DNA sequence: CGTACAACCTCTAGCGACTGGAGGTTCAAG
DNA sequence: CTTGAACCTCCAGTCGCTAGAGGTTGTACG
């Protein structure tokens, strides 16, 4: 009862080359092979891929995910580290949101101020040319 | 009255290798050289670098910047295109903020639900392992 | 059992936007 | 004229994939 890479891909939504890539970087153990050297995945491999998928969807970096996966393998340990990683990631996300929001404000200001005339009078171009932002 | 690459770097806040990189990808014209093949930048080159710097700070991609630079060279044209690029970029920023905000909500939910016990009971790990996010 | 062909394999290169290093040369101050 | 900081080129690495070339295997159908 095992899956070819394409089936694993369909089940997890992770593209075939990406699954091989994950194996290459050591995020996923090399699976068993058929005699013809084709990969065959077991249910737990697919579960691991799903885990990776969800973590990626939440924006975790590969290094975070590797740690989370390792931690998830010791179910009796304290989850302190797990929560730490998650909170750290959350604050990264917060920082990015703040940065983008500041950016957004500036962009809105620029388009609002533009009187839609000549490039030479365009506030957008003026702002970008300005001495120091 | 021209500047060595290090001076251009100090004046614009763009690192030396990045300036060379910009030249390599054609964003910046190859400047004049000394007899010893060292780059010498003129005031307008530094201005162009400042423009690039500000646009990068606002999150514009290189392709956008190339277009904006080209447009800024025809000051008598209508600034319609400039505004179009800016508005398009603004909506990209909006989309990214929305995505990050959704992500953030989920992360907050996860850490909130965690009761800080065993990894085996951790909601963070559970959520990441869940069938479909 | 033979054949067709989808799916698999490895390997390499490319994306965007830089960044860093090695190893060698030039400029300018003293 | 010497020193050494700053310059030069070229190459590799970052992150997380993605795509392609060119060849092999698994399987379903006749
Ligand atoms: Zn993170
Ligand atoms: Zn305008
Ligand atoms: Zn954009
Ligand atoms: Zn927990």
XYZ file of C-alpha atoms (C1' of nucleotides) and ligand atoms in Angstrom:
330
model
C 0.000 0.000 0.000
C 2.303 2.752 -1.121
C 2.154 5.693 -3.455
C 4.054 6.733 -6.535
C 5.380 10.288 -6.440
C 2.530 11.522 -8.624
C -0.058 10.108 -6.229
C 1.735 11.668 -3.264
C 1.679 14.898 -5.216
C -2.051 14.695 -5.862
C -2.765 13.824 -2.235
C -0.761 16.704 -0.822
C -0.944 19.377 -3.468
C 2.842 19.522 -3.585
C 4.273 19.357 -7.081
C 6.335 16.350 -8.087
C 9.636 18.220 -8.572
C 9.091 19.906 -5.234
C 8.761 16.562 -3.465
C 12.063 15.469 -4.983
C 13.536 18.802 -3.978
C 12.432 18.248 -0.375
C 14.176 14.903 -0.431
C 17.278 16.546 -1.853
C 17.510 19.070 0.970
C 16.886 16.373 3.551
C 13.449 17.519 4.664
C 11.984 14.190 3.636
C 13.778 10.867 4.060
C 14.610 9.059 0.843
C 11.722 6.633 0.329
C 11.901 2.996 -0.734
C 12.319 2.358 -4.433
C 10.977 -0.175 -6.886
C 13.418 -2.359 -8.788
C 13.318 0.246 -11.518
C 14.380 2.943 -8.982
C 11.018 4.675 -8.811
C 10.036 6.203 -5.466
C 7.300 4.615 -3.398
C 5.874 6.580 -0.484
C 4.116 5.243 2.591
C 1.196 6.815 4.422
C 3.474 8.467 6.975
C 5.529 10.043 4.202
C 2.365 11.537 2.775
C 1.414 12.780 6.255
C 4.811 14.424 6.548
C 4.303 16.076 3.193
C 0.926 17.369 4.323
C 2.556 18.804 7.410
C 5.133 20.556 5.271
C 2.430 21.836 2.963
C 0.431 23.371 5.778
C 3.466 24.916 7.370
C 4.518 26.411 4.026
C 1.017 27.764 3.536
C 1.438 29.496 6.873
C 4.663 31.021 5.646
C 7.113 29.062 7.796
C 10.606 28.858 6.344
C 12.157 25.485 5.605
C 14.438 25.719 8.625
C 11.435 26.295 10.898
C 9.628 23.395 9.300
C 12.566 21.049 9.752
C 12.573 21.925 13.446
C 8.828 21.558 13.780
C 8.941 18.171 12.102
C 11.719 17.023 14.395
C 9.784 18.216 17.432
C 6.591 16.540 16.301
C 8.441 13.251 16.478
C 8.876 13.464 20.247
C 5.236 13.694 21.334
C 6.070 13.461 25.050
C 8.346 16.486 25.144
C 7.075 19.885 26.160
C 5.733 21.907 23.276
C 7.529 25.013 24.489
C 9.849 25.064 21.496
C 7.015 24.568 19.055
C 5.217 27.562 20.462
C 8.416 29.554 20.468
C 8.959 28.928 16.767
C 5.374 29.800 16.025
C 5.487 33.005 18.019
C 8.764 34.015 16.437
C 7.242 33.413 13.048
C 4.182 35.382 14.013
C 6.292 38.371 14.892
C 8.078 38.092 11.547
C 4.692 38.194 9.872
C 3.718 41.191 11.977
C 6.858 42.976 10.969
C 6.231 42.309 7.305
C 2.653 43.505 7.573
C 3.793 46.694 9.274
C 6.377 47.312 6.598
C 3.939 46.706 3.780
C 1.380 48.921 5.433
C 3.867 51.779 5.640
C 4.721 51.202 1.993
C 1.075 51.206 1.104
C 0.494 54.523 2.806
C 3.276 56.110 0.806
C 2.006 54.651 -2.463
C -1.506 55.895 -1.812
C -0.169 59.338 -1.048
C 1.747 59.358 -4.305
C -1.163 58.385 -6.524
C -3.493 60.748 -4.686
C -1.217 63.690 -5.209
C -0.799 63.039 -8.894
C -2.740 65.485 -11.031
C -2.509 63.243 -14.118
C -0.687 65.618 -16.337
C 2.824 65.560 -17.770
C 5.453 63.145 -16.509
C 7.555 66.197 -15.735
C 4.968 67.305 -13.170
C 4.004 63.861 -11.876
C 4.237 63.567 -8.108
C 5.010 59.878 -8.394
C 8.120 60.543 -10.426
C 8.984 63.488 -8.223
C 8.775 61.428 -5.068
C 10.922 58.677 -6.543
C 13.518 61.215 -7.654
C 13.536 63.019 -4.307
C 16.801 63.435 -2.449
C 16.011 61.153 0.477
C 12.866 59.130 0.924
C 33.346 66.063 -11.128
C 32.489 62.408 -11.019
C 32.259 59.722 -8.409
C 33.986 56.418 -7.812
C 31.649 53.512 -7.200
C 32.209 53.702 -3.449
C 31.170 57.343 -3.376
C 28.092 56.582 -5.452
C 27.342 53.849 -2.966
C 27.690 56.167 0.024
C 25.550 58.818 -1.643
C 22.715 56.451 -2.488
C 22.857 53.780 0.170
C 23.141 51.103 -2.525
C 25.934 48.627 -1.928
C 28.856 48.550 -4.325
C 28.214 45.033 -5.678
C 24.566 45.937 -6.162
C 25.491 48.918 -8.309
C 27.604 46.651 -10.486
C 24.731 44.194 -10.564
C 22.369 46.916 -11.786
C 24.792 47.681 -14.563
C 24.974 43.985 -15.417
C 21.214 43.665 -15.844
C 21.059 46.854 -17.878
C 19.214 49.003 -15.354
C 22.093 51.429 -15.288
C 24.146 52.364 -18.328
C 27.792 51.377 -18.182
C 29.581 54.488 -16.912
C 32.806 55.993 -18.193
C 35.996 54.391 -16.959
C 39.385 55.655 -15.916
C 42.451 54.436 -17.773
C 42.728 51.739 -15.147
C 39.153 50.592 -15.928
C 37.576 51.920 -12.768
C 34.006 53.209 -12.996
C 33.329 56.935 -12.739
C 29.759 58.089 -12.224
C 28.253 61.447 -13.057
C 25.626 63.341 -11.089
C 22.821 62.022 -13.271
C 23.962 58.447 -12.675
C 23.784 59.048 -8.949
C 20.312 60.562 -9.411
C 19.252 57.455 -11.305
C 20.570 55.279 -8.512
C 18.630 57.319 -5.986
C 15.509 56.843 -8.058
C 16.094 53.094 -8.108
C 16.741 53.085 -4.405
C 13.483 54.853 -3.596
C 11.490 52.662 -5.920
C 13.023 49.522 -4.392
C 12.241 50.837 -0.937
C 8.638 51.109 -2.072
C 8.753 47.494 -3.158
C 8.671 48.016 -6.932
C 10.132 45.131 -8.890
C 13.054 45.711 -11.228
C 10.818 45.467 -14.309
C 8.538 48.194 -12.932
C 11.542 50.334 -12.138
C 12.986 49.950 -15.609
C 9.678 51.172 -17.026
C 9.420 54.045 -14.571
C 12.947 55.140 -15.384
C 12.224 55.042 -19.097
C 9.037 57.059 -18.592
C 10.779 59.628 -16.428
C 12.986 60.398 -19.390
C 10.116 61.722 -21.454
C 8.870 64.554 -19.194
C 6.339 65.863 -21.722
C 4.405 62.630 -22.068
C 1.279 61.983 -20.080
C 1.947 60.340 -16.735
C -0.908 57.897 -17.258
C 1.427 54.934 -17.478
C 3.362 55.977 -14.400
C 0.171 56.076 -12.403
C -0.934 52.782 -13.865
C 2.254 51.061 -12.736
C 1.958 52.610 -9.311
C -1.664 51.600 -8.919
C -0.929 48.083 -10.099
C 1.859 47.866 -7.598
C -0.400 49.220 -4.884
C -2.878 46.459 -5.514
C -0.070 43.878 -5.320
C 0.863 45.313 -1.950
C -2.774 45.161 -0.881
C -2.980 41.542 -1.896
C 0.156 40.679 0.035
C -1.107 42.460 3.114
C -4.397 40.598 2.892
C -2.619 37.284 2.558
C -0.300 37.969 5.459
C -3.196 39.123 7.579
C -5.080 35.886 6.951
C -1.948 33.968 7.795
C -1.502 35.984 10.914
C -5.026 35.234 12.086
C -4.395 31.527 11.749
C -1.082 31.720 13.592
C -2.650 33.650 16.436
C -5.423 31.095 16.684
C -2.872 28.311 16.864
C -0.768 29.812 19.630
C -3.878 30.848 21.558
C -5.289 27.364 21.516
C -2.076 25.776 22.713
C -2.258 24.676 26.311
C 1.545 24.427 26.628
C 1.731 20.801 27.492
C 3.092 17.823 25.561
C 3.950 18.026 21.879
C 1.472 15.187 21.399
C -1.342 17.480 22.538
C -0.076 20.722 21.019
C -2.654 22.447 18.867
C 0.060 23.936 16.707
C 1.336 20.525 15.723
C -2.201 19.237 15.388
C -3.187 22.019 13.033
C -0.101 21.504 10.898
C -0.791 17.777 10.722
C -4.498 18.262 9.894
C -5.887 16.674 6.764
C -6.614 19.882 4.878
C -5.872 23.357 6.074
C 2.464 -11.510 -24.272
C 3.462 -7.345 -26.746
C 3.118 -2.631 -27.181
C 2.025 2.022 -26.301
C 2.440 5.829 -23.532
C 1.911 8.146 -19.139
C 4.629 8.647 -15.540
C 8.796 8.155 -13.749
C 14.098 8.987 -13.491
C 18.590 12.197 -13.221
C 20.818 16.249 -14.190
C 21.194 20.919 -15.144
C 19.850 25.580 -15.364
C 16.925 29.417 -14.257
C 13.997 32.667 -11.464
C 14.535 37.541 -8.477
C 17.434 40.528 -6.323
C 21.058 40.515 -4.543
C 25.470 39.185 -1.436
C 29.964 37.482 -0.464
C 34.566 35.887 -1.447
C 39.016 35.030 -3.921
C 42.600 36.781 -6.166
C 44.502 40.482 -8.589
C 45.010 45.791 -10.002
C 44.661 50.909 -9.519
C 44.384 55.310 -7.346
C 45.735 58.825 -4.313
C 47.686 60.437 -0.073
C 51.822 61.117 2.310
C 57.846 56.115 -4.465
C 55.509 53.417 -1.339
C 51.540 51.986 0.971
C 47.033 50.320 1.439
C 42.174 51.278 0.748
C 39.397 50.887 -2.844
C 38.734 49.146 -7.059
C 38.423 45.228 -10.710
C 36.443 40.492 -12.625
C 34.557 36.164 -12.041
C 32.207 32.763 -9.624
C 29.264 30.743 -6.091
C 25.650 30.980 -2.855
C 21.083 32.571 -0.947
C 15.574 30.675 -0.850
C 12.155 27.764 -2.499
C 11.147 26.130 -5.974
C 10.246 25.334 -11.390
C 11.177 23.810 -16.074
C 13.410 21.290 -19.541
C 16.195 17.649 -21.918
C 16.849 13.159 -22.663
C 16.293 8.617 -21.101
C 13.771 4.577 -18.388
C 9.875 2.092 -16.047
C 5.263 0.659 -14.891
C 0.848 -0.633 -16.329
C -3.280 -1.080 -18.930
C -5.224 -2.660 -22.995
C -5.644 -5.528 -26.939
Zn 9.465 32.200 10.299
Zn 1.286 61.191 -12.336
Zn 4.873 45.818 -8.482
Zn 1.835 23.851 22.009
